[in-house]
Amino acid sequence: MKLKTVQGDITSFKTDAIVNAANSSLLGGGGVDGAIHRSGGPEILEECKKIVAKQVSCKTGVAVITTAGELPSKYVIHTVGPVWNGGDNKESQKLANCYKNSLALAVENNCKTISFPNISTGVYRFPKEKAANIAVKTVTDFLSAHNQVQEVIFVCFDDENFRLTKNELENRD
Ligand code: ADP
């Protein structure tokens, strides 16, 4: 199985890359973003600042890559999820872009194992069931076209995301 769901704190995972649900400033925030910067140390923020200096901000759905600092993984891929605004603002398409662009950047950087949090399902309020469906579908489609990726792990923090993501994955088996 190339795809699995586990419950835990993504900062303790060791994969080639872990994905961060960042905001467009790339300067850190709460939730998983705060946890990654806290545990990874200042090196991650230094690289984020350099990226922002070049491109001002990071648009929704886009992904950028930095060191993982003191975290066990090699890289952090920062992607900006959509804020849920009722569903008529291309939120689903933008969330799918987060997963696609993060995976494409991982492949470009020779990453074979990647961990994802449940992007946008915290303060950005994306409905969790819909988000789990998009996450699993987008990653499954990507994997079927890119066999250099060996493993993708959905690291769910809360019980509800864990249950929904696991269900979504089982329904695809
Ligand atoms: P967003 O702004 O994209 O909604 P959040 O960080 O608020 O980002 O939430 C995204 C998801 O990350 C939520 O489901 C939240 O439960 C989860 N999360 C928070 N901390 C961690 C962590 N340390 N590891 C993995 N997931 C986390």
JSON list of C-alpha atoms in Angstrom, two decimals, residues 26-126:
[
{"chain": "A", "resi": 26, "resn": "LEU", "atom": "CA", "xyz": [4.61, 32.13, 4.83]},
{"chain": "A", "resi": 27, "resn": "LEU", "atom": "CA", "xyz": [5.63, 33.72, 8.10]},
{"chain": "A", "resi": 28, "resn": "GLY", "atom": "CA", "xyz": [4.06, 31.15, 10.38]},
{"chain": "A", "resi": 29, "resn": "GLY", "atom": "CA", "xyz": [0.71, 30.95, 12.12]},
{"chain": "A", "resi": 30, "resn": "GLY", "atom": "CA", "xyz": [-1.26, 28.68, 14.42]},
{"chain": "A", "resi": 31, "resn": "GLY", "atom": "CA", "xyz": [-2.26, 25.03, 14.05]},
{"chain": "A", "resi": 32, "resn": "VAL", "atom": "CA", "xyz": [0.04, 22.74, 12.14]},
{"chain": "A", "resi": 33, "resn": "ASP", "atom": "CA", "xyz": [2.02, 25.73, 10.81]},
{"chain": "A", "resi": 34, "resn": "GLY", "atom": "CA", "xyz": [2.86, 26.88, 14.35]},
{"chain": "A", "resi": 35, "resn": "ALA", "atom": "CA", "xyz": [3.79, 23.34, 15.38]},
{"chain": "A", "resi": 36, "resn": "ILE", "atom": "CA", "xyz": [6.16, 22.92, 12.41]},
{"chain": "A", "resi": 37, "resn": "HIS", "atom": "CA", "xyz": [7.97, 26.23, 13.01]},
{"chain": "A", "resi": 38, "resn": "ARG", "atom": "CA", "xyz": [8.18, 25.61, 16.77]},
{"chain": "A", "resi": 39, "resn": "SER", "atom": "CA", "xyz": [9.66, 22.13, 16.44]},
{"chain": "A", "resi": 40, "resn": "GLY", "atom": "CA", "xyz": [11.72, 22.79, 13.32]},
{"chain": "A", "resi": 41, "resn": "GLY", "atom": "CA", "xyz": [13.48, 25.88, 14.63]},
{"chain": "A", "resi": 42, "resn": "PRO", "atom": "CA", "xyz": [14.32, 29.26, 13.01]},
{"chain": "A", "resi": 43, "resn": "GLU", "atom": "CA", "xyz": [15.98, 27.89, 9.86]},
{"chain": "A", "resi": 44, "resn": "ILE", "atom": "CA", "xyz": [12.59, 27.14, 8.29]},
{"chain": "A", "resi": 45, "resn": "LEU", "atom": "CA", "xyz": [11.36, 30.70, 8.81]},
{"chain": "A", "resi": 46, "resn": "GLU", "atom": "CA", "xyz": [14.62, 32.11, 7.43]},
{"chain": "A", "resi": 47, "resn": "GLU", "atom": "CA", "xyz": [14.09, 30.21, 4.17]},
{"chain": "A", "resi": 48, "resn": "CYS", "atom": "CA", "xyz": [10.42, 31.21, 4.06]},
{"chain": "A", "resi": 49, "resn": "LYS", "atom": "CA", "xyz": [11.43, 34.87, 4.37]},
{"chain": "A", "resi": 50, "resn": "LYS", "atom": "CA", "xyz": [13.81, 34.51, 1.43]},
{"chain": "A", "resi": 51, "resn": "ILE", "atom": "CA", "xyz": [11.05, 33.01, -0.70]},
{"chain": "A", "resi": 52, "resn": "VAL", "atom": "CA", "xyz": [8.63, 35.79, 0.26]},
{"chain": "A", "resi": 53, "resn": "ALA", "atom": "CA", "xyz": [11.28, 38.41, -0.55]},
{"chain": "A", "resi": 54, "resn": "LYS", "atom": "CA", "xyz": [11.34, 37.03, -4.11]},
{"chain": "A", "resi": 55, "resn": "GLN", "atom": "CA", "xyz": [7.64, 36.42, -4.75]},
{"chain": "A", "resi": 56, "resn": "VAL", "atom": "CA", "xyz": [5.91, 38.66, -2.16]},
{"chain": "A", "resi": 57, "resn": "SER", "atom": "CA", "xyz": [3.40, 36.09, -1.01]},
{"chain": "A", "resi": 58, "resn": "CYS", "atom": "CA", "xyz": [2.34, 32.57, -1.74]},
{"chain": "A", "resi": 59, "resn": "LYS", "atom": "CA", "xyz": [-0.97, 32.22, -3.59]},
{"chain": "A", "resi": 60, "resn": "THR", "atom": "CA", "xyz": [-3.66, 29.73, -2.61]},
{"chain": "A", "resi": 61, "resn": "GLY", "atom": "CA", "xyz": [-2.95, 26.28, -4.04]},
{"chain": "A", "resi": 62, "resn": "VAL", "atom": "CA", "xyz": [0.74, 27.00, -4.66]},
{"chain": "A", "resi": 63, "resn": "ALA", "atom": "CA", "xyz": [3.54, 25.05, -2.93]},
{"chain": "A", "resi": 64, "resn": "VAL", "atom": "CA", "xyz": [7.11, 26.03, -2.01]},
{"chain": "A", "resi": 65, "resn": "ILE", "atom": "CA", "xyz": [9.88, 24.02, -0.38]},
{"chain": "A", "resi": 66, "resn": "THR", "atom": "CA", "xyz": [12.34, 24.68, 2.47]},
{"chain": "A", "resi": 67, "resn": "THR", "atom": "CA", "xyz": [14.61, 22.75, 4.76]},
{"chain": "A", "resi": 68, "resn": "ALA", "atom": "CA", "xyz": [12.91, 20.89, 7.60]},
{"chain": "A", "resi": 69, "resn": "GLY", "atom": "CA", "xyz": [15.40, 22.42, 10.06]},
{"chain": "A", "resi": 70, "resn": "GLU", "atom": "CA", "xyz": [15.55, 20.30, 13.19]},
{"chain": "A", "resi": 71, "resn": "LEU", "atom": "CA", "xyz": [12.62, 18.08, 12.22]},
{"chain": "A", "resi": 72, "resn": "PRO", "atom": "CA", "xyz": [13.37, 14.46, 11.34]},
{"chain": "A", "resi": 73, "resn": "SER", "atom": "CA", "xyz": [12.30, 14.91, 7.70]},
{"chain": "A", "resi": 74, "resn": "LYS", "atom": "CA", "xyz": [14.47, 16.47, 4.96]},
{"chain": "A", "resi": 75, "resn": "TYR", "atom": "CA", "xyz": [12.07, 19.09, 3.64]},
{"chain": "A", "resi": 76, "resn": "VAL", "atom": "CA", "xyz": [8.96, 21.03, 4.52]},
{"chain": "A", "resi": 77, "resn": "ILE", "atom": "CA", "xyz": [6.66, 21.76, 1.60]},
{"chain": "A", "resi": 78, "resn": "HIS", "atom": "CA", "xyz": [4.51, 24.78, 2.44]},
{"chain": "A", "resi": 79, "resn": "THR", "atom": "CA", "xyz": [1.20, 25.04, 0.64]},
{"chain": "A", "resi": 80, "resn": "VAL", "atom": "CA", "xyz": [-1.57, 27.57, 1.15]},
{"chain": "A", "resi": 81, "resn": "GLY", "atom": "CA", "xyz": [-5.00, 25.98, 1.45]},
{"chain": "A", "resi": 82, "resn": "PRO", "atom": "CA", "xyz": [-8.22, 27.78, 0.52]},
{"chain": "A", "resi": 83, "resn": "VAL", "atom": "CA", "xyz": [-10.34, 29.45, 3.19]},
{"chain": "A", "resi": 84, "resn": "TRP", "atom": "CA", "xyz": [-13.82, 27.87, 3.02]},
{"chain": "A", "resi": 85, "resn": "ASN", "atom": "CA", "xyz": [-16.28, 30.49, 1.91]},
{"chain": "A", "resi": 86, "resn": "GLY", "atom": "CA", "xyz": [-19.38, 28.46, 1.13]},
{"chain": "A", "resi": 87, "resn": "GLY", "atom": "CA", "xyz": [-17.97, 26.48, -1.79]},
{"chain": "A", "resi": 88, "resn": "ASP", "atom": "CA", "xyz": [-18.58, 28.84, -4.70]},
{"chain": "A", "resi": 89, "resn": "ASN", "atom": "CA", "xyz": [-15.07, 30.25, -4.79]},
{"chain": "A", "resi": 90, "resn": "LYS", "atom": "CA", "xyz": [-13.34, 27.26, -6.37]},
{"chain": "A", "resi": 91, "resn": "GLU", "atom": "CA", "xyz": [-12.37, 26.02, -2.90]},
{"chain": "A", "resi": 92, "resn": "SER", "atom": "CA", "xyz": [-12.41, 22.36, -3.99]},
{"chain": "A", "resi": 93, "resn": "GLN", "atom": "CA", "xyz": [-10.23, 23.00, -7.03]},
{"chain": "A", "resi": 94, "resn": "LYS", "atom": "CA", "xyz": [-7.82, 25.05, -4.94]},
{"chain": "A", "resi": 95, "resn": "LEU", "atom": "CA", "xyz": [-7.57, 22.34, -2.30]},
{"chain": "A", "resi": 96, "resn": "ALA", "atom": "CA", "xyz": [-6.85, 19.74, -5.01]},
{"chain": "A", "resi": 97, "resn": "ASN", "atom": "CA", "xyz": [-4.13, 22.08, -6.35]},
{"chain": "A", "resi": 98, "resn": "CYS", "atom": "CA", "xyz": [-2.48, 22.11, -2.90]},
{"chain": "A", "resi": 99, "resn": "TYR", "atom": "CA", "xyz": [-2.12, 18.32, -2.98]},
{"chain": "A", "resi": 100, "resn": "LYS", "atom": "CA", "xyz": [-1.09, 18.19, -6.66]},
{"chain": "A", "resi": 101, "resn": "ASN", "atom": "CA", "xyz": [1.45, 21.01, -6.47]},
{"chain": "A", "resi": 102, "resn": "SER", "atom": "CA", "xyz": [2.94, 19.68, -3.21]},
{"chain": "A", "resi": 103, "resn": "LEU", "atom": "CA", "xyz": [3.40, 16.24, -4.74]},
{"chain": "A", "resi": 104, "resn": "ALA", "atom": "CA", "xyz": [4.87, 17.66, -7.96]},
{"chain": "A", "resi": 105, "resn": "LEU", "atom": "CA", "xyz": [7.38, 19.70, -5.93]},
{"chain": "A", "resi": 106, "resn": "ALA", "atom": "CA", "xyz": [8.22, 16.63, -3.84]},
{"chain": "A", "resi": 107, "resn": "VAL", "atom": "CA", "xyz": [8.94, 14.63, -7.01]},
{"chain": "A", "resi": 108, "resn": "GLU", "atom": "CA", "xyz": [11.09, 17.47, -8.41]},
{"chain": "A", "resi": 109, "resn": "ASN", "atom": "CA", "xyz": [13.15, 17.25, -5.24]},
{"chain": "A", "resi": 110, "resn": "ASN", "atom": "CA", "xyz": [13.48, 13.46, -5.40]},
{"chain": "A", "resi": 111, "resn": "CYS", "atom": "CA", "xyz": [11.26, 12.84, -2.39]},
{"chain": "A", "resi": 112, "resn": "LYS", "atom": "CA", "xyz": [9.90, 9.33, -2.27]},
{"chain": "A", "resi": 113, "resn": "THR", "atom": "CA", "xyz": [7.94, 9.55, 0.98]},
{"chain": "A", "resi": 114, "resn": "ILE", "atom": "CA", "xyz": [5.62, 12.43, 1.87]},
{"chain": "A", "resi": 115, "resn": "SER", "atom": "CA", "xyz": [3.35, 13.20, 4.84]},
{"chain": "A", "resi": 116, "resn": "PHE", "atom": "CA", "xyz": [0.29, 15.47, 4.61]},
{"chain": "A", "resi": 117, "resn": "PRO", "atom": "CA", "xyz": [-1.87, 17.09, 7.29]},
{"chain": "A", "resi": 118, "resn": "ASN", "atom": "CA", "xyz": [-5.59, 17.66, 6.58]},
{"chain": "A", "resi": 119, "resn": "ILE", "atom": "CA", "xyz": [-5.04, 20.96, 4.75]},
{"chain": "A", "resi": 120, "resn": "SER", "atom": "CA", "xyz": [-7.66, 23.72, 5.30]},
{"chain": "A", "resi": 121, "resn": "THR", "atom": "CA", "xyz": [-9.72, 21.77, 7.84]},
{"chain": "A", "resi": 122, "resn": "GLY", "atom": "CA", "xyz": [-8.64, 23.85, 10.85]},
{"chain": "A", "resi": 123, "resn": "VAL", "atom": "CA", "xyz": [-9.04, 27.61, 11.02]},
{"chain": "A", "resi": 124, "resn": "TYR", "atom": "CA", "xyz": [-9.77, 27.69, 7.26]},
{"chain": "A", "resi": 125, "resn": "ARG", "atom": "CA", "xyz": [-13.01, 25.73, 8.02]},
{"chain": "A", "resi": 126, "resn": "PHE", "atom": "CA", "xyz": [-13.13, 23.51, 4.90]}
]
